[in-house]
Coordinates of C-alpha atoms and ligand atoms in Angstrom, one line a residue:
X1 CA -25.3 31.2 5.9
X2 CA -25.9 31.5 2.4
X3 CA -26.3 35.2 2.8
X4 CA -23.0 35.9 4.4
X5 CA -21.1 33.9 2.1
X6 CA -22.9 34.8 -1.4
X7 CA -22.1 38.1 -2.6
X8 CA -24.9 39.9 -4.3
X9 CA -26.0 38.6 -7.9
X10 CA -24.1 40.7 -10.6
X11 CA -20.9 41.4 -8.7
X12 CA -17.5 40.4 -9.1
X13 CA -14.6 39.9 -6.4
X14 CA -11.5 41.1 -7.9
X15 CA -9.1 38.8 -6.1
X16 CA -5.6 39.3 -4.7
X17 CA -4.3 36.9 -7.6
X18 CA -6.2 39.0 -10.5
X19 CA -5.6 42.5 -9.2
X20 CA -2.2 43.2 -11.1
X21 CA -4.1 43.2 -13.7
X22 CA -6.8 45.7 -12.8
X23 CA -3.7 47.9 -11.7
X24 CA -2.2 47.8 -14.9
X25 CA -5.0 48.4 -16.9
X26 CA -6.2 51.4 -14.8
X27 CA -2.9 52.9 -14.7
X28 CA -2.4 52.8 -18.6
X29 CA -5.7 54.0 -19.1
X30 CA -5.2 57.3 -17.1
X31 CA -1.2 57.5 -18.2
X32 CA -2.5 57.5 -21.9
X33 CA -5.1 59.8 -20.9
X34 CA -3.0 62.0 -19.1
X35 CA -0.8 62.4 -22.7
X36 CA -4.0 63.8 -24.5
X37 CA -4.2 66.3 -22.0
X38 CA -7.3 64.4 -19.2
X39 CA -6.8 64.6 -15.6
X40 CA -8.4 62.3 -13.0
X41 CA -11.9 63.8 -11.3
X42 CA -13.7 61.5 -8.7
X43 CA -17.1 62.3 -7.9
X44 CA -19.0 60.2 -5.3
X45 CA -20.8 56.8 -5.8
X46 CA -24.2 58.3 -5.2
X47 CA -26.0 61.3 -6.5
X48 CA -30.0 62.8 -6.4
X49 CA -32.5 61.1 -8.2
X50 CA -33.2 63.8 -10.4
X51 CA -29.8 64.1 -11.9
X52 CA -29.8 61.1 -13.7
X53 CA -33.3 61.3 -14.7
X54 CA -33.0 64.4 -16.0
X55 CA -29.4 63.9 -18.1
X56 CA -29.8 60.0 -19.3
X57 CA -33.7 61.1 -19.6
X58 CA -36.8 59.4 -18.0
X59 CA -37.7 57.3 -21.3
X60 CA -34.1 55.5 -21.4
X61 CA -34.0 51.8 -20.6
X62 CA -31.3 53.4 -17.3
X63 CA -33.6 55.4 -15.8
X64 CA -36.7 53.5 -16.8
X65 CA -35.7 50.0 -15.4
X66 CA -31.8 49.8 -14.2
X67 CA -31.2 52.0 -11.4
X68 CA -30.3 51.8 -8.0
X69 CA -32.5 54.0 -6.5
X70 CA -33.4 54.5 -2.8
X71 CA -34.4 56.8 -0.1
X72 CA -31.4 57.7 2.7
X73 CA -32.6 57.9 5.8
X74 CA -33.3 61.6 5.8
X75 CA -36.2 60.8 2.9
X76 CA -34.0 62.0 0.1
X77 CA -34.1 59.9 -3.4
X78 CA -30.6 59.0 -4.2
X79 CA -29.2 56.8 -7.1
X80 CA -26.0 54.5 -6.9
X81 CA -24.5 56.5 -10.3
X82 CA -25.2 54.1 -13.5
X83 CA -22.8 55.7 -15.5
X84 CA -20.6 58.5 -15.0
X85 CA -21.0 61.8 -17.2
X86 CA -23.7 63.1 -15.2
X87 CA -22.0 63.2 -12.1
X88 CA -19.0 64.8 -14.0
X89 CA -21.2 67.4 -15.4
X90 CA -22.8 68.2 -11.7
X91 CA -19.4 69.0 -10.5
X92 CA -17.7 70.7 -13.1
X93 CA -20.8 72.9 -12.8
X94 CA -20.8 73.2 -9.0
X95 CA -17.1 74.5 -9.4
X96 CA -17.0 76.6 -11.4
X97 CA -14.6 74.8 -13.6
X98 CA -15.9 76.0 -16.9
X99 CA -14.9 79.5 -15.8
X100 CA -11.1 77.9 -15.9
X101 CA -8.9 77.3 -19.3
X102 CA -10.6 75.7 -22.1
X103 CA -11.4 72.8 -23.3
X104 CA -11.8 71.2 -19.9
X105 CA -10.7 67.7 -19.9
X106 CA -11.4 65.2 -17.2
X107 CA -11.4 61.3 -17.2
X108 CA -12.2 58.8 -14.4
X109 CA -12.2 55.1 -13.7
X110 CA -15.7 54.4 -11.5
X111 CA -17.9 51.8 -10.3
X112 CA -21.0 51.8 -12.0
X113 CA -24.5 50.3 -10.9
X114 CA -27.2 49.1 -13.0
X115 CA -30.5 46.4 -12.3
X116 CA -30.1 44.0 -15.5
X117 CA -30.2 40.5 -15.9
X118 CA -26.0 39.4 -15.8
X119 CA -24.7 37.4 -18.1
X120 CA -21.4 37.6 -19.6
X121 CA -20.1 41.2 -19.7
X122 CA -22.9 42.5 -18.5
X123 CA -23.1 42.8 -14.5
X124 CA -24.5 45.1 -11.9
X125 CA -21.9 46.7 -10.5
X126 CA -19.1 47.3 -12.9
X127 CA -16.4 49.5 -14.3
X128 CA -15.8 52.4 -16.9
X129 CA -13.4 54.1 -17.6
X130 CA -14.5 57.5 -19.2
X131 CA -13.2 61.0 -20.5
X132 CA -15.2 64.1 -20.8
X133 CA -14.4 67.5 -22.5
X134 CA -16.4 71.0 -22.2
X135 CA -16.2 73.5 -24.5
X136 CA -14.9 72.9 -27.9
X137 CA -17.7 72.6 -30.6
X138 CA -15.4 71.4 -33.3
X139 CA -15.0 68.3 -34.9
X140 CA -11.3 68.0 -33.9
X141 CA -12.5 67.4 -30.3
X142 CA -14.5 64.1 -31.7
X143 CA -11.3 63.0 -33.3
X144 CA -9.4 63.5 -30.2
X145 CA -11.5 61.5 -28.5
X146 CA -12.0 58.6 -30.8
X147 CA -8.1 59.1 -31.1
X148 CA -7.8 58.7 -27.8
X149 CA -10.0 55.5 -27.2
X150 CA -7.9 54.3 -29.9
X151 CA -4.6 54.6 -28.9
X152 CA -5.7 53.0 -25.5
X153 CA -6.4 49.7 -27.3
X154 CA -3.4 49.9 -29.2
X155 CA -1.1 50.4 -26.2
X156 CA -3.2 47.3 -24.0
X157 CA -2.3 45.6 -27.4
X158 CA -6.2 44.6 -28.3
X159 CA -6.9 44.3 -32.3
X160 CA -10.1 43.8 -33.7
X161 CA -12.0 45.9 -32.6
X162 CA -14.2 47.6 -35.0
X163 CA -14.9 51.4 -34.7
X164 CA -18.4 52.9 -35.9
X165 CA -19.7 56.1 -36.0
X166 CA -23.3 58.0 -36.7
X167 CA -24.6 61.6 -36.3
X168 CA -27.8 62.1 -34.6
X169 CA -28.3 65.1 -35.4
X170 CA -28.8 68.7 -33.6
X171 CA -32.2 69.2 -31.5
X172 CA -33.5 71.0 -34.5
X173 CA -32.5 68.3 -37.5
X174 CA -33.6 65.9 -34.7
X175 CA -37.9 66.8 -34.6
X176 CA -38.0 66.4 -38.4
X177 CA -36.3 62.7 -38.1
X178 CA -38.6 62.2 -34.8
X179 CA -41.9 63.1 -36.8
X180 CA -40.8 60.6 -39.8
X181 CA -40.3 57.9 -36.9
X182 CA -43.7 58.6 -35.6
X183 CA -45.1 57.6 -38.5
X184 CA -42.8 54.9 -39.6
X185 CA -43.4 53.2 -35.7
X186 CA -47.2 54.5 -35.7
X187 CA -47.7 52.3 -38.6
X188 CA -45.9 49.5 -37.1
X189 CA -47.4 50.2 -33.8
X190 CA -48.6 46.3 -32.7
X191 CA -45.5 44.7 -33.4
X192 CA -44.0 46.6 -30.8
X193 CA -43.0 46.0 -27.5
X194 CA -45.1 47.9 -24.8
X195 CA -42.3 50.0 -23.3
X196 CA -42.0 51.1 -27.2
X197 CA -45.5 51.6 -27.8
X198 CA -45.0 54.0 -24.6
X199 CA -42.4 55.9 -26.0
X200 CA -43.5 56.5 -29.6
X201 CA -45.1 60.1 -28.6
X202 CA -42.2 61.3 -26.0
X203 CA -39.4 59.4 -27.5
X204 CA -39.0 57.1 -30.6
X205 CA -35.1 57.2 -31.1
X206 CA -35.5 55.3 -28.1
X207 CA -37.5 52.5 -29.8
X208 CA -33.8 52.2 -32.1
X209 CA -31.9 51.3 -29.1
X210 CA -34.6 48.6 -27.5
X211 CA -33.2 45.2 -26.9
X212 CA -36.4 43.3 -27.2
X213 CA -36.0 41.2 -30.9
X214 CA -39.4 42.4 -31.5
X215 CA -38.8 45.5 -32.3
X216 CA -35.5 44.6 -33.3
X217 CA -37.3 43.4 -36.7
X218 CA -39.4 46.7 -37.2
X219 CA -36.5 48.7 -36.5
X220 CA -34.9 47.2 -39.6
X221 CA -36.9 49.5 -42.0
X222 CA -36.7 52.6 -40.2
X223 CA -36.3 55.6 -41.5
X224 CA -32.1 56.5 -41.1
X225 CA -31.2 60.2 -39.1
X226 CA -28.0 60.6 -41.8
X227 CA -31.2 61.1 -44.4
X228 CA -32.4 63.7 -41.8
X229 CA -29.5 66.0 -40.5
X230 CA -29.3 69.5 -41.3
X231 CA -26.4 70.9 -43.5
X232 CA -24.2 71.8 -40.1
X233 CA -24.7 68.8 -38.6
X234 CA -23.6 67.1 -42.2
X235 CA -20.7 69.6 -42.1
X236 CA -19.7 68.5 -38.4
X237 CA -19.7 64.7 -39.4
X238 CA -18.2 65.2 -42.8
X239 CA -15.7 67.3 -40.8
X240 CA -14.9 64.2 -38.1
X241 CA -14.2 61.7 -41.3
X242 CA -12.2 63.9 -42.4
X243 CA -9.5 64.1 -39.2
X244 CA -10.1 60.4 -39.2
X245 CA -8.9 59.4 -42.2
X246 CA -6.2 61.9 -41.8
X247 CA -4.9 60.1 -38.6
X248 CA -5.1 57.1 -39.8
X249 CA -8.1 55.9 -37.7
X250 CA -10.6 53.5 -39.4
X251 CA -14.5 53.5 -39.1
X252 CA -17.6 52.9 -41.0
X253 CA -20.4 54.8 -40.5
X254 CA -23.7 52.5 -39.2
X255 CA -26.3 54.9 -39.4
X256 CA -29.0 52.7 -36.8
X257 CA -26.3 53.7 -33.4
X258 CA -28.4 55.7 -31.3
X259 CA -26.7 54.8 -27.8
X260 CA -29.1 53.9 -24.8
X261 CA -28.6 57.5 -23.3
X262 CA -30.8 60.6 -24.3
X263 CA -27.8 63.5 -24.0
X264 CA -26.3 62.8 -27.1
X265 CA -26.1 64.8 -30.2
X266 CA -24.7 64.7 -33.3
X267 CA -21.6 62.5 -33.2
X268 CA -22.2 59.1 -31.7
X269 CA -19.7 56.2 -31.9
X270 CA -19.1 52.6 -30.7
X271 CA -16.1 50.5 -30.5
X272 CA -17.4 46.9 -31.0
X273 CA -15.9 43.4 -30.9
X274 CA -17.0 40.1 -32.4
X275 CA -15.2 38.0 -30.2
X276 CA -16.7 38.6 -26.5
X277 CA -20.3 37.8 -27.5
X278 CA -23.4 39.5 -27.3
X279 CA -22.5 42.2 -25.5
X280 CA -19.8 43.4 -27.6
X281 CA -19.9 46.9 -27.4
X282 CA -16.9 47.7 -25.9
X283 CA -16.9 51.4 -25.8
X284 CA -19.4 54.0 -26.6
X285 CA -19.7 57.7 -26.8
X286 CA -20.4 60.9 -28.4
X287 CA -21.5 64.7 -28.1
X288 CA -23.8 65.9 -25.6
X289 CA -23.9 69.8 -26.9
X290 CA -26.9 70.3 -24.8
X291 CA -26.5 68.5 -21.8
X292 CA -24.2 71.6 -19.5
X293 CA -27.2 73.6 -20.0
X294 CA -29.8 71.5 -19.4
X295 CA -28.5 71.1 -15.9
X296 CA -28.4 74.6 -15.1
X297 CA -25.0 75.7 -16.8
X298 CA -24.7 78.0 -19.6
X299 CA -24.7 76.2 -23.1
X300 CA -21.4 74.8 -23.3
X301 CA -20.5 72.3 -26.0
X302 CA -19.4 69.0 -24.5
X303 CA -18.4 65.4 -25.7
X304 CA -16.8 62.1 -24.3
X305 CA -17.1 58.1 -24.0
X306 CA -16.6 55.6 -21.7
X307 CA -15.4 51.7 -21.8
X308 CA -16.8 48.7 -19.7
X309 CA -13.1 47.8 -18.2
X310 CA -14.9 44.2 -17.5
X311 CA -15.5 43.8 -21.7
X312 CA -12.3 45.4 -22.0
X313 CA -10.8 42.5 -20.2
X314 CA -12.8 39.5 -22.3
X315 CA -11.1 41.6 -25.3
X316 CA -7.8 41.0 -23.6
X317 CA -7.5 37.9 -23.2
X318 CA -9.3 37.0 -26.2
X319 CA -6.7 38.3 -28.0
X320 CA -4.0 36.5 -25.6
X321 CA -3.4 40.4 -24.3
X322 CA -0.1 40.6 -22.6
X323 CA 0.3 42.0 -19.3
X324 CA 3.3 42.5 -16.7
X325 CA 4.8 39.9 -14.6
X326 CA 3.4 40.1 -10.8
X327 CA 5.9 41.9 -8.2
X328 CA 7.5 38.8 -6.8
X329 CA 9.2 39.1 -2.8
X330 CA 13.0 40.0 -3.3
X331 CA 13.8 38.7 0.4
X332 CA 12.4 36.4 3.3
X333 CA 14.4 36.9 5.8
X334 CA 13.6 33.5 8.5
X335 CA 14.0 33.8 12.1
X336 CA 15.6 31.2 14.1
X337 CA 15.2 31.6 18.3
X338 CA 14.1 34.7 19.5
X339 CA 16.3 37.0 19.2
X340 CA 16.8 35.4 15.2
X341 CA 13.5 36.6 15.0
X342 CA 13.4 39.2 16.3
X343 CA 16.8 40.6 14.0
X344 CA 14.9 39.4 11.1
X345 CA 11.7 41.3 11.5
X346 CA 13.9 44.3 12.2
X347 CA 16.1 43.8 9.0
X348 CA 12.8 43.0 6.7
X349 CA 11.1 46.6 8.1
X350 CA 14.5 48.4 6.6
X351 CA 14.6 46.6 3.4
X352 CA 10.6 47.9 3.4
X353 CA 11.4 51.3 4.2
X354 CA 14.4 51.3 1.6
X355 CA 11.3 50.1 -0.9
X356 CA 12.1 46.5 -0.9
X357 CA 9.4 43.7 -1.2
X358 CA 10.2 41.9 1.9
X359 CA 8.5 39.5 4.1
X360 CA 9.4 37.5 7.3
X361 CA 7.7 35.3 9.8
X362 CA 4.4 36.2 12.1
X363 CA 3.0 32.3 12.0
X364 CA 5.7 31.0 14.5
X365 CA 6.6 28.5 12.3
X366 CA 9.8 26.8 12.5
X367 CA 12.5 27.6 10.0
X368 CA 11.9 24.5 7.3
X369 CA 8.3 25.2 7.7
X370 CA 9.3 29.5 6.5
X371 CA 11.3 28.0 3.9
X372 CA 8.6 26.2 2.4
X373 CA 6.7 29.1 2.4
X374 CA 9.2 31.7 1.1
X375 CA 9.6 29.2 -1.7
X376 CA 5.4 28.7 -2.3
X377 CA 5.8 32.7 -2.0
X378 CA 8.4 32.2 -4.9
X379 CA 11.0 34.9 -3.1
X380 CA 14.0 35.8 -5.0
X381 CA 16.7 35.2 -2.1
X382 CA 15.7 33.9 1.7
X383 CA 18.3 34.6 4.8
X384 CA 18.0 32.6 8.0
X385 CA 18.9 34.3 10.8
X386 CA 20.0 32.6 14.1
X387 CA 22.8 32.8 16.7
X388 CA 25.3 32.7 15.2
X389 CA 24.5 35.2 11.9
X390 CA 23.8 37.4 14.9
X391 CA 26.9 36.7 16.4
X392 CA 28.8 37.2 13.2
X393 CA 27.7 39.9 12.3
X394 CA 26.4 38.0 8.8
X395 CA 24.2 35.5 7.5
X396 CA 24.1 33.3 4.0
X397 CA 21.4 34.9 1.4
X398 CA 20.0 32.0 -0.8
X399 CA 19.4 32.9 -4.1
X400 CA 16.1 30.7 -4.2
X401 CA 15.9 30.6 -7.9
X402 CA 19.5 27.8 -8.0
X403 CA 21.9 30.3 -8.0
X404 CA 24.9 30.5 -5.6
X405 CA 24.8 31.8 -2.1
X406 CA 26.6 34.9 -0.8
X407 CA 27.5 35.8 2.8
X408 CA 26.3 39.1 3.2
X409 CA 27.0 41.2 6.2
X410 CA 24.1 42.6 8.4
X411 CA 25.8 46.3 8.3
X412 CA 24.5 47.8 5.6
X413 CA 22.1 44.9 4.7
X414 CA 20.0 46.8 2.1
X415 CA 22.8 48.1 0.3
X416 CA 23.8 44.7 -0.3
X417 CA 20.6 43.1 -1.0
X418 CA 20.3 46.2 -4.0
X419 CA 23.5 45.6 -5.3
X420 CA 22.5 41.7 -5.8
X421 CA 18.7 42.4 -7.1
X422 CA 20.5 44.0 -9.4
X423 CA 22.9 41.3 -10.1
X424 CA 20.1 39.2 -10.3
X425 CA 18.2 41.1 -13.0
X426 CA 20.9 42.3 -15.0
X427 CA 21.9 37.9 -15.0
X428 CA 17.9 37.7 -16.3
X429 CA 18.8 40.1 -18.8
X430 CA 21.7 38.8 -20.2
X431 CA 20.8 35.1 -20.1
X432 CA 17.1 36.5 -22.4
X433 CA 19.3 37.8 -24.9
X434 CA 21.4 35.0 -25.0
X435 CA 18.2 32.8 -25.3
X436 CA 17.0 34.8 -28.2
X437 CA 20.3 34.8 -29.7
X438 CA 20.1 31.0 -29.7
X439 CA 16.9 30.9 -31.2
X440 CA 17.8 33.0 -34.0
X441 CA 20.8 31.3 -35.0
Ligands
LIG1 P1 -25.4 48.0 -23.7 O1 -25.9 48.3 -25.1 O2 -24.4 46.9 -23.8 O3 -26.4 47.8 -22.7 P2 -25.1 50.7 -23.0 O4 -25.5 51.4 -24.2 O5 -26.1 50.6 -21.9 O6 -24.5 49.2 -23.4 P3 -23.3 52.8 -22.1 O7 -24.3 53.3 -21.1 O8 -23.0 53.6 -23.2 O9 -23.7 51.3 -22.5 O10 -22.0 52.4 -21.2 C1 -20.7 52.4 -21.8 C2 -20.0 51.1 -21.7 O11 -20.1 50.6 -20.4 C3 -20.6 50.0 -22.6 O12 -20.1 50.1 -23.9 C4 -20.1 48.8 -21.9 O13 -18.8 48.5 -22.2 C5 -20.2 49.2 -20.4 N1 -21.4 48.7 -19.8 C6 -22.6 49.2 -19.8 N2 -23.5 48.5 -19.0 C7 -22.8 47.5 -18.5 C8 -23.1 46.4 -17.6 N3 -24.3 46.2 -17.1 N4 -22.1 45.5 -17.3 C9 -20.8 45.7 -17.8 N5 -20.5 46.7 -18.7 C10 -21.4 47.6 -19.0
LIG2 MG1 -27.4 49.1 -21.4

């Protein structure tokens, strides 16, 4: 039994009763995205092996220890997608899109799979939200991006959220600061942990981003990239704190973020929160100038980020977020007899089909027992319909929330059901104001 009714360790129902707010968070996410110029791509669940490997790179913690990996029945190695530029890259690629207008910007919201040990905000399957842009090797395009991640937060109304930013350098500033890491981590090389000890030779900016709080301590006197970055690289950074400032955006600059994936370059930055516990990095992103090319495209400057939606949420409502009221039923129309029932299914599918929330019977239940539900459903107005409404040629709609009742004739029933909705609301609006007007006073 236990099997069937567990779901795997890691995942997360999203449930009828929390769904509006999924809805509402995805929606303003693309919407705001949409207004800095990123349209929607969707690119499927699972991809080869190899991409990953090759894009996040084989020393990362991802590839090393967190995917999803399996062979389809055909033999072929294919990964559930751990995080989403790679895929993203693999089509834009595939079609051709960097022929098109540039910059090419794309976002997504995606299910994301990675093996780690849950705990708050961190889960197995969950949910980013990510942007990506090819072809602009400016700094403006950093700022865009930070700008947009920004304004995001601001319109889901979260605060507090702390924005940092680092450069890691170009390939070619980069082997200098590797070399100086050797030796720092060579000298340093038993207080490691033995994944780290692994990586020294192929990959010590990796050791920078390990989680074990062994090498947590050694990390603390490493040697910084900022001291190591080549005067264009210095020039690119200088020239994204500059558009920052200039729109208003604050950072500081924390010269130990490396982020856990090896396509980065130069600008890397973090959104971070102190409120949602240890795994407070909210958002995270940067420049991957070399990643296009590395996957068989021609060298194509690229950048982008994506947000956990999950630690988005534990921002929300730690900040008592706000979010829209749940689309209540306007109508429940209750059958009486047959043929009551019958009318009122009828009458419920046109109020649907005119874009009305209506619902009406299918448990047989008698007309006190609908009544009880149309008021647990918390309907606007209800309508019993019986006999004699069908002999009328009208029936009494109840406005369920103690206002009066109104006959309402069944010709032209969602005409008349709109006019009073609207009524109804424009009532709710009124009697607000008239509520803050009293408060003020
Ligand atoms: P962390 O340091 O927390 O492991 P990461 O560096 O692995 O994060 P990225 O690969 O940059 O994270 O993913 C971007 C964002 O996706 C993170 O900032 C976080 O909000 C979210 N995220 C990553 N892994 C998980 C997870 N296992 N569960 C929930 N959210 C996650
Ligand atoms: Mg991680």
């Amino acid at each position: 039994m236990a099997v069937i009714t567990n779901a795997p360790r890691g995942t997360q129902d999203v449930l009828p009763a929390q769904s509006a707010r999924w809805q509402y968070i995805e929606n303003t996410l693309l919407r705001t995205a949409e207004l800095f110029g990123f349209r929607e791509i969707r690119t499927p669940v699972f991809e080869h092996t190899e991409l990953f490997s090759r894009s996040v790179g084989d020393t990362t913690d991802v590839v090393q220890k967190e995917m999803y990996t399996f062979l389809d029945k055909g033999k072929r190695s294919v990964t559930l997608r751990p995080e989403g530029t790679a895929g993203v890259v693999r089509a834009v690629l595939q079609n051709g899109l960097l022929g098109g207008a540039l910059p090419l910007r794309t976002c997504y919201v995606i299910p994301c799979f990675r093996y780690e040990k849950p705990q708050a905000g961190r889960l197995r399957e969950f949910h980013q939200f990510g942007v990506e842009m090819f072809g602009p090797k400016s700094p403006a395009a950093d700022a865009q991006v930070i700008a947009l991640a920004n304004e995001i937060f601001q319109t889901l109304g979260i605060e507090g959220l702390e924005l940092h930013i680092n450069s890691i350098g170009c390939p070619e500033c980069r082997a200098k600061y590797q070399q100086a890491l050797r030796e720092y981590f060579t000298a340093h090389l038993g207080a490691l942990c033995e994944t780290c000890q692994g990586r020294l030779e192929k990959n010590p900016m990796r050791i920078l981003d390990c989680k074990s709080p062994e090498c947590h301590a050694v990390v603390e006197g490493a040697p910084l990239v900022l001291d190591y970055i080549c005067d264009d690289c210095r020039e690119h950074f200088e020239g994204l704190k500059k558009r920052l400032d200039l729109l208003g955006i604050s950072y500081s600059v924390d010269p130990k973020i490396v982020r856990g994936l090896d396509y980065y370059t130069r600008t890397v930055f973090e959104f971070v929160s102190q409120k949602i516990g240890a795994q407070g990095t909210v958002c995270g992103g940067g420049r991957y100038d070399g990643l296009v090319e590395e996957l068989g495209g021609s060298a194509t400057p690229a950048l982008g980020f994506a947000m956990g939606l999950e630690r988005l949420l534990l921002q929300m409502d730690a900040c008592g977020c706000l979010f829209p009221e749940e689309n209540t039923c306007d109508i429940y129309l209750a059958g009486m007899g047959e043929a009551g029932s019958l009318r009122a299914q009828q009458l419920c599918y046109e109020l649907q089909q005119e874009g009305f929330y209506a619902e009406c019977d299918c448990m047989e239940r008698s007309v006190k027992a609908q009544m009880k539900y149309a008021d647990k459903l918390g309907a606007k107005y209800a309508a019993v319909l019986g006999e004699s409404e069908l002999q009328s040629g009208e029936c009494t709609v109840k406005d369920m929330r103690g206002g009066k009742s109104v006959q309402v004739s069944l010709t032209d029933f969602a005409g008349q059901i709109y006019r009073l909705l609207l009524e109804g609301a424009y009532t709710e609006v009124i009697e607000a104001g008239e509520q803050l007007q009293k408060g003020q006073e």
